[in-house]
């Protein structure tokens, strides 16, 4: 597994350089789910593909930016599902963006996720690894070396509320729940970037991030394989929970690698509130 974490570190250093120096404009291409790709999306995807191409333990790559998986080594053990640059359009307005990686065995189901990593490209470049029953925070220094900083653990209850999705398309019970959380004094923290928004809740001790099913998107927007499962594992290893409103997200299996799901990540008290709101 170490060789995979090292490939992610090399990718992160190269992607950070691309964010700071390359063209952040739109390409003429669309990805598998019809999003117009930024040149940075394509560049980040290429960097990750290059850095993993020599990692013998990686069997195949599944990228959010590609329709189909890419075979690397028949004898490889791991399948890597990744979003090369999540929230990439935020780079244009100088907000934080991130890369997300799920390291799977056999298939891309939540139960076969063996390790999760994300990188936040913000004022500092930080990498969070969920593996071996713990969540580690690492930070990149001026010599391009990542250093372990601390373990991350969520409190039972937090103070931040990060509500995603178009509010006019929320279900009534969801709107009542979000309004009730704000009425209890929670602070709004939502940038439109899943990686920095979830990173903030983890580092500030807790709260709730939600991207529900809505009237226009009943299955939500966020992709299981590339985005949802890795954060679900990290939140659970940090002592929180991650559900689709009813079940643990890590109990789900996508029919297709680009499938989406409603998702809620948070401290225990907030997730129990979601369960009661969603009729559990
Ligand atoms: P909305 C970014 O495009 C993304 O995939 C996630 O990073 C983020 O949480 C979500 O979409 C934001 O979606 O509908 O709030 O703009």
Short mmCIF file of C-alpha atoms and ligand atoms in Angstrom, two decimals:
data_model
loop_
_atom_site.label_atom_id
_atom_site.label_comp_id
_atom_site.label_asym_id
_atom_site.label_seq_id
_atom_site.Cartn_x
_atom_site.Cartn_y
_atom_site.Cartn_z
CA UNK A 1 0.00 0.00 0.00
CA UNK A 2 2.95 2.36 0.68
CA UNK A 3 3.85 2.42 -3.02
CA UNK A 4 0.34 3.68 -3.76
CA UNK A 5 0.55 6.45 -1.16
CA UNK A 6 3.91 7.49 -2.66
CA UNK A 7 2.41 7.65 -6.17
CA UNK A 8 -0.36 9.88 -4.79
CA UNK A 9 2.24 12.17 -3.15
CA UNK A 10 4.14 12.50 -6.46
CA UNK A 11 0.86 13.21 -8.28
CA UNK A 12 -0.15 15.85 -5.70
CA UNK A 13 3.10 17.76 -6.11
CA UNK A 14 2.72 17.82 -9.91
CA UNK A 15 -1.01 18.73 -9.76
CA UNK A 16 -0.32 21.57 -7.34
CA UNK A 17 2.20 22.97 -9.86
CA UNK A 18 -0.35 22.64 -12.69
CA UNK A 19 -3.01 24.48 -10.65
CA UNK A 20 -0.61 27.35 -9.96
CA UNK A 21 0.86 27.62 -13.47
CA UNK A 22 -1.33 26.06 -16.14
CA UNK A 23 -4.36 27.31 -18.07
CA UNK A 24 -7.53 26.92 -15.97
CA UNK A 25 -9.82 27.31 -18.99
CA UNK A 26 -12.31 24.85 -20.47
CA UNK A 27 -11.36 22.18 -22.98
CA UNK A 28 -13.58 21.08 -25.86
CA UNK A 29 -14.24 17.70 -24.22
CA UNK A 30 -16.88 16.26 -21.87
CA UNK A 31 -16.31 13.61 -19.20
CA UNK A 32 -18.33 10.41 -18.72
CA UNK A 33 -21.14 12.21 -16.92
CA UNK A 34 -21.38 15.02 -19.45
CA UNK A 35 -19.46 17.70 -17.53
CA UNK A 36 -17.38 19.95 -19.78
CA UNK A 37 -13.79 19.24 -18.77
CA UNK A 38 -11.35 21.89 -17.70
CA UNK A 39 -7.86 21.61 -19.12
CA UNK A 40 -6.81 21.10 -15.47
CA UNK A 41 -9.13 18.08 -15.19
CA UNK A 42 -7.44 16.45 -18.16
CA UNK A 43 -3.93 17.40 -17.02
CA UNK A 44 -4.52 16.12 -13.46
CA UNK A 45 -5.94 12.86 -14.80
CA UNK A 46 -2.90 12.40 -17.05
CA UNK A 47 -0.49 13.09 -14.17
CA UNK A 48 -2.15 10.45 -11.97
CA UNK A 49 -2.19 7.92 -14.80
CA UNK A 50 1.53 8.50 -15.38
CA UNK A 51 2.44 8.19 -11.68
CA UNK A 52 0.48 4.94 -11.27
CA UNK A 53 1.69 3.38 -14.54
CA UNK A 54 4.80 1.95 -12.82
CA UNK A 55 3.13 0.75 -9.63
CA UNK A 56 3.09 -3.07 -9.99
CA UNK A 57 0.41 -3.63 -7.33
CA UNK A 58 -2.19 -1.58 -9.25
CA UNK A 59 -4.38 -3.69 -11.52
CA UNK A 60 -6.52 -0.91 -13.01
CA UNK A 61 -7.53 2.73 -12.78
CA UNK A 62 -11.10 4.08 -12.78
CA UNK A 63 -11.19 7.82 -13.26
CA UNK A 64 -14.17 10.14 -12.88
CA UNK A 65 -12.90 11.78 -16.05
CA UNK A 66 -13.07 8.56 -18.14
CA UNK A 67 -16.04 6.38 -19.14
CA UNK A 68 -14.19 3.08 -18.75
CA UNK A 69 -11.53 1.58 -16.48
CA UNK A 70 -7.93 1.38 -17.66
CA UNK A 71 -6.00 -1.90 -17.14
CA UNK A 72 -2.41 -1.50 -15.94
CA UNK A 73 -1.13 -4.85 -14.54
CA UNK A 74 -2.98 -8.19 -14.85
CA UNK A 75 -1.16 -9.40 -11.72
CA UNK A 76 -1.96 -6.27 -9.76
CA UNK A 77 -3.94 -6.46 -6.51
CA UNK A 78 -5.59 -3.04 -6.21
CA UNK A 79 -8.17 -1.08 -8.19
CA UNK A 80 -7.86 2.71 -7.86
CA UNK A 81 -11.05 4.78 -8.19
CA UNK A 82 -10.25 8.48 -8.23
CA UNK A 83 -11.46 11.99 -8.93
CA UNK A 84 -8.33 13.73 -10.22
CA UNK A 85 -9.42 17.29 -9.42
CA UNK A 86 -12.74 17.58 -7.62
CA UNK A 87 -14.37 21.01 -7.78
CA UNK A 88 -11.83 22.03 -10.43
CA UNK A 89 -13.90 25.04 -11.56
CA UNK A 90 -13.22 26.61 -8.13
CA UNK A 91 -9.54 26.95 -9.05
CA UNK A 92 -10.60 29.78 -11.38
CA UNK A 93 -11.73 31.86 -8.39
CA UNK A 94 -8.77 30.79 -6.27
CA UNK A 95 -10.74 28.55 -3.88
CA UNK A 96 -9.42 25.23 -2.58
CA UNK A 97 -9.85 22.07 -4.68
CA UNK A 98 -8.85 18.45 -4.14
CA UNK A 99 -7.99 14.98 -5.45
CA UNK A 100 -9.78 11.92 -4.04
CA UNK A 101 -8.62 8.28 -4.21
CA UNK A 102 -10.29 5.01 -3.22
CA UNK A 103 -8.04 1.92 -3.12
CA UNK A 104 -10.22 -1.18 -3.70
CA UNK A 105 -9.72 -4.94 -4.04
CA UNK A 106 -11.77 -7.14 -6.42
CA UNK A 107 -14.46 -4.53 -7.23
CA UNK A 108 -15.54 -0.93 -6.54
CA UNK A 109 -18.06 -1.73 -3.80
CA UNK A 110 -17.89 0.03 -0.45
CA UNK A 111 -17.15 -3.23 1.37
CA UNK A 112 -14.01 -3.75 -0.77
CA UNK A 113 -12.50 -0.35 -0.09
CA UNK A 114 -9.15 -0.98 1.61
CA UNK A 115 -7.80 2.55 1.98
CA UNK A 116 -8.82 6.12 1.17
CA UNK A 117 -6.78 9.24 0.45
CA UNK A 118 -7.58 12.83 -0.40
CA UNK A 119 -5.37 15.83 -1.11
CA UNK A 120 -6.45 19.44 -0.46
CA UNK A 121 -4.81 22.10 -2.65
CA UNK A 122 -5.36 25.21 -0.52
CA UNK A 123 -3.13 27.74 1.27
CA UNK A 124 -1.19 24.59 2.15
CA UNK A 125 -1.16 21.22 0.44
CA UNK A 126 -2.41 18.55 2.86
CA UNK A 127 -3.00 14.86 2.39
CA UNK A 128 -5.33 12.75 4.53
CA UNK A 129 -4.99 8.95 4.61
CA UNK A 130 -7.67 6.65 6.02
CA UNK A 131 -6.10 3.21 6.51
CA UNK A 132 -5.29 0.62 9.17
CA UNK A 133 -8.02 1.91 11.51
CA UNK A 134 -6.84 5.51 11.69
CA UNK A 135 -6.92 8.84 9.86
CA UNK A 136 -3.59 10.61 9.34
CA UNK A 137 -3.02 14.25 8.35
CA UNK A 138 0.16 14.95 6.32
CA UNK A 139 1.40 18.34 5.09
CA UNK A 140 3.73 19.27 2.19
CA UNK A 141 6.79 21.35 3.13
CA UNK A 142 8.89 23.80 1.10
CA UNK A 143 11.19 20.98 0.00
CA UNK A 144 8.26 19.05 -1.53
CA UNK A 145 8.24 16.48 1.27
CA UNK A 146 5.03 15.37 3.05
CA UNK A 147 5.31 15.19 6.84
CA UNK A 148 2.91 13.47 9.27
CA UNK A 149 1.19 16.14 11.38
CA UNK A 150 -1.46 14.42 13.53
CA UNK A 151 -4.23 11.83 13.75
CA UNK A 152 -7.76 13.13 13.03
CA UNK A 153 -10.73 12.27 15.26
CA UNK A 154 -14.27 13.66 15.21
CA UNK A 155 -16.08 14.82 18.35
CA UNK A 156 -19.52 13.33 19.15
CA UNK A 157 -21.11 16.64 18.09
CA UNK A 158 -19.84 19.56 16.00
CA UNK A 159 -20.72 23.15 15.11
CA UNK A 160 -20.57 23.27 11.29
CA UNK A 161 -23.32 22.64 8.75
CA UNK A 162 -22.39 22.14 5.08
CA UNK A 163 -25.66 21.71 3.11
CA UNK A 164 -25.24 20.85 -0.60
CA UNK A 165 -27.70 20.66 -3.45
CA UNK A 166 -30.03 23.25 -4.95
CA UNK A 167 -32.22 24.37 -2.03
CA UNK A 168 -35.38 24.90 -4.10
CA UNK A 169 -35.17 21.20 -5.04
CA UNK A 170 -34.76 19.85 -1.49
CA UNK A 171 -37.46 17.55 -0.11
CA UNK A 172 -39.54 19.17 2.66
CA UNK A 173 -38.23 16.92 5.43
CA UNK A 174 -34.66 17.68 4.37
CA UNK A 175 -35.26 21.44 4.43
CA UNK A 176 -36.87 21.18 7.88
CA UNK A 177 -33.82 19.25 9.14
CA UNK A 178 -31.29 21.76 7.74
CA UNK A 179 -33.28 24.73 9.08
CA UNK A 180 -33.49 23.03 12.49
CA UNK A 181 -29.71 22.52 12.60
CA UNK A 182 -29.13 26.21 11.84
CA UNK A 183 -31.77 27.15 14.45
CA UNK A 184 -29.59 25.26 16.96
CA UNK A 185 -26.70 27.65 16.24
CA UNK A 186 -24.60 25.70 13.72
CA UNK A 187 -22.45 27.81 11.38
CA UNK A 188 -22.80 27.62 7.58
CA UNK A 189 -19.66 26.35 5.88
CA UNK A 190 -20.13 25.52 2.17
CA UNK A 191 -17.69 26.37 -0.65
CA UNK A 192 -19.01 24.03 -3.35
CA UNK A 193 -15.84 21.96 -3.08
CA UNK A 194 -16.48 18.58 -1.44
CA UNK A 195 -12.83 18.11 -0.44
CA UNK A 196 -12.26 21.40 1.45
CA UNK A 197 -15.81 21.35 2.87
CA UNK A 198 -15.39 17.84 4.33
CA UNK A 199 -11.77 18.54 5.35
CA UNK A 200 -12.89 21.57 7.37
CA UNK A 201 -15.51 19.56 9.30
CA UNK A 202 -12.92 16.86 10.06
CA UNK A 203 -10.32 19.36 11.32
CA UNK A 204 -12.82 21.49 13.24
CA UNK A 205 -14.05 18.48 15.20
CA UNK A 206 -17.35 17.79 13.53
CA UNK A 207 -20.71 18.80 12.07
CA UNK A 208 -22.69 17.67 9.04
CA UNK A 209 -22.03 17.64 5.28
CA UNK A 210 -25.07 16.69 3.22
CA UNK A 211 -25.69 16.23 -0.48
CA UNK A 212 -29.21 14.74 -0.56
CA UNK A 213 -31.39 13.37 -3.28
CA UNK A 214 -33.37 16.27 -4.74
CA UNK A 215 -36.43 16.59 -6.99
CA UNK A 216 -34.12 17.13 -10.00
CA UNK A 217 -31.49 14.57 -8.88
CA UNK A 218 -33.16 11.85 -6.73
CA UNK A 219 -29.87 9.89 -6.63
CA UNK A 220 -27.86 12.94 -5.62
CA UNK A 221 -24.82 14.28 -7.48
CA UNK A 222 -21.74 12.81 -5.82
CA UNK A 223 -20.20 9.62 -7.25
CA UNK A 224 -19.89 6.53 -5.05
CA UNK A 225 -16.61 5.13 -6.43
CA UNK A 226 -14.55 8.31 -6.79
CA UNK A 227 -15.92 10.66 -4.09
CA UNK A 228 -18.42 9.17 -1.63
CA UNK A 229 -16.86 5.85 -0.57
CA UNK A 230 -13.40 7.28 0.22
CA UNK A 231 -14.86 10.04 2.41
CA UNK A 232 -17.28 7.58 4.01
CA UNK A 233 -14.36 5.39 5.09
CA UNK A 234 -12.37 8.37 6.39
CA UNK A 235 -15.34 9.72 8.39
CA UNK A 236 -16.02 6.31 9.93
CA UNK A 237 -12.34 5.77 10.81
CA UNK A 238 -12.34 9.25 12.41
CA UNK A 239 -15.20 8.13 14.70
CA UNK A 240 -18.12 9.61 12.72
CA UNK A 241 -20.70 8.11 10.39
CA UNK A 242 -21.54 8.22 6.68
CA UNK A 243 -24.99 7.22 5.40
CA UNK A 244 -27.30 7.62 2.40
CA UNK A 245 -30.12 8.67 4.75
CA UNK A 246 -30.84 5.07 5.76
CA UNK A 247 -27.83 2.74 5.30
CA UNK A 248 -24.09 3.00 5.78
CA UNK A 249 -22.66 4.28 2.49
CA UNK A 250 -19.97 1.57 2.62
CA UNK A 251 -22.70 -1.09 2.35
CA UNK A 252 -23.58 0.14 -1.15
CA UNK A 253 -22.34 -1.28 -4.46
CA UNK A 254 -22.54 0.80 -7.66
CA UNK A 255 -24.09 -0.88 -10.71
CA UNK A 256 -21.81 1.37 -12.78
CA UNK A 257 -18.61 3.08 -11.63
CA UNK A 258 -20.15 6.52 -12.31
CA UNK A 259 -23.26 5.91 -10.18
CA UNK A 260 -24.19 8.59 -7.62
CA UNK A 261 -25.92 8.43 -4.23
CA UNK A 262 -27.40 10.82 -1.69
CA UNK A 263 -24.80 11.18 1.08
CA UNK A 264 -24.45 12.48 4.64
CA UNK A 265 -21.11 12.64 6.45
CA UNK A 266 -20.70 13.82 10.03
CA UNK A 267 -20.29 13.40 13.75
CA UNK A 268 -22.49 10.83 15.47
CA UNK A 269 -25.04 13.27 16.93
CA UNK A 270 -25.67 14.94 13.58
CA UNK A 271 -25.98 11.66 11.69
CA UNK A 272 -28.48 10.34 14.27
CA UNK A 273 -30.48 13.51 13.52
CA UNK A 274 -30.40 12.64 9.79
CA UNK A 275 -31.57 9.08 10.51
CA UNK A 276 -34.57 10.30 12.51
CA UNK A 277 -35.41 12.91 9.85
CA UNK A 278 -35.23 10.29 7.09
CA UNK A 279 -37.54 7.93 8.97
CA UNK A 280 -35.15 5.36 10.43
P1 LIG B 1 -23.35 22.12 -6.05
C1 LIG B 1 -17.95 19.88 -7.32
O1 LIG B 1 -18.47 20.08 -8.63
C2 LIG B 1 -18.79 18.79 -6.66
O2 LIG B 1 -18.70 17.61 -7.39
C3 LIG B 1 -18.34 18.59 -5.21
O3 LIG B 1 -17.01 18.89 -5.02
C4 LIG B 1 -19.25 19.53 -4.44
O4 LIG B 1 -19.52 19.08 -3.12
C5 LIG B 1 -20.52 19.57 -5.28
O5 LIG B 1 -20.14 19.23 -6.61
C6 LIG B 1 -21.13 20.94 -5.28
O6 LIG B 1 -22.36 20.83 -5.99
O7 LIG B 1 -24.61 21.55 -6.64
O8 LIG B 1 -23.52 22.60 -4.63
O9 LIG B 1 -22.64 23.12 -6.92
#
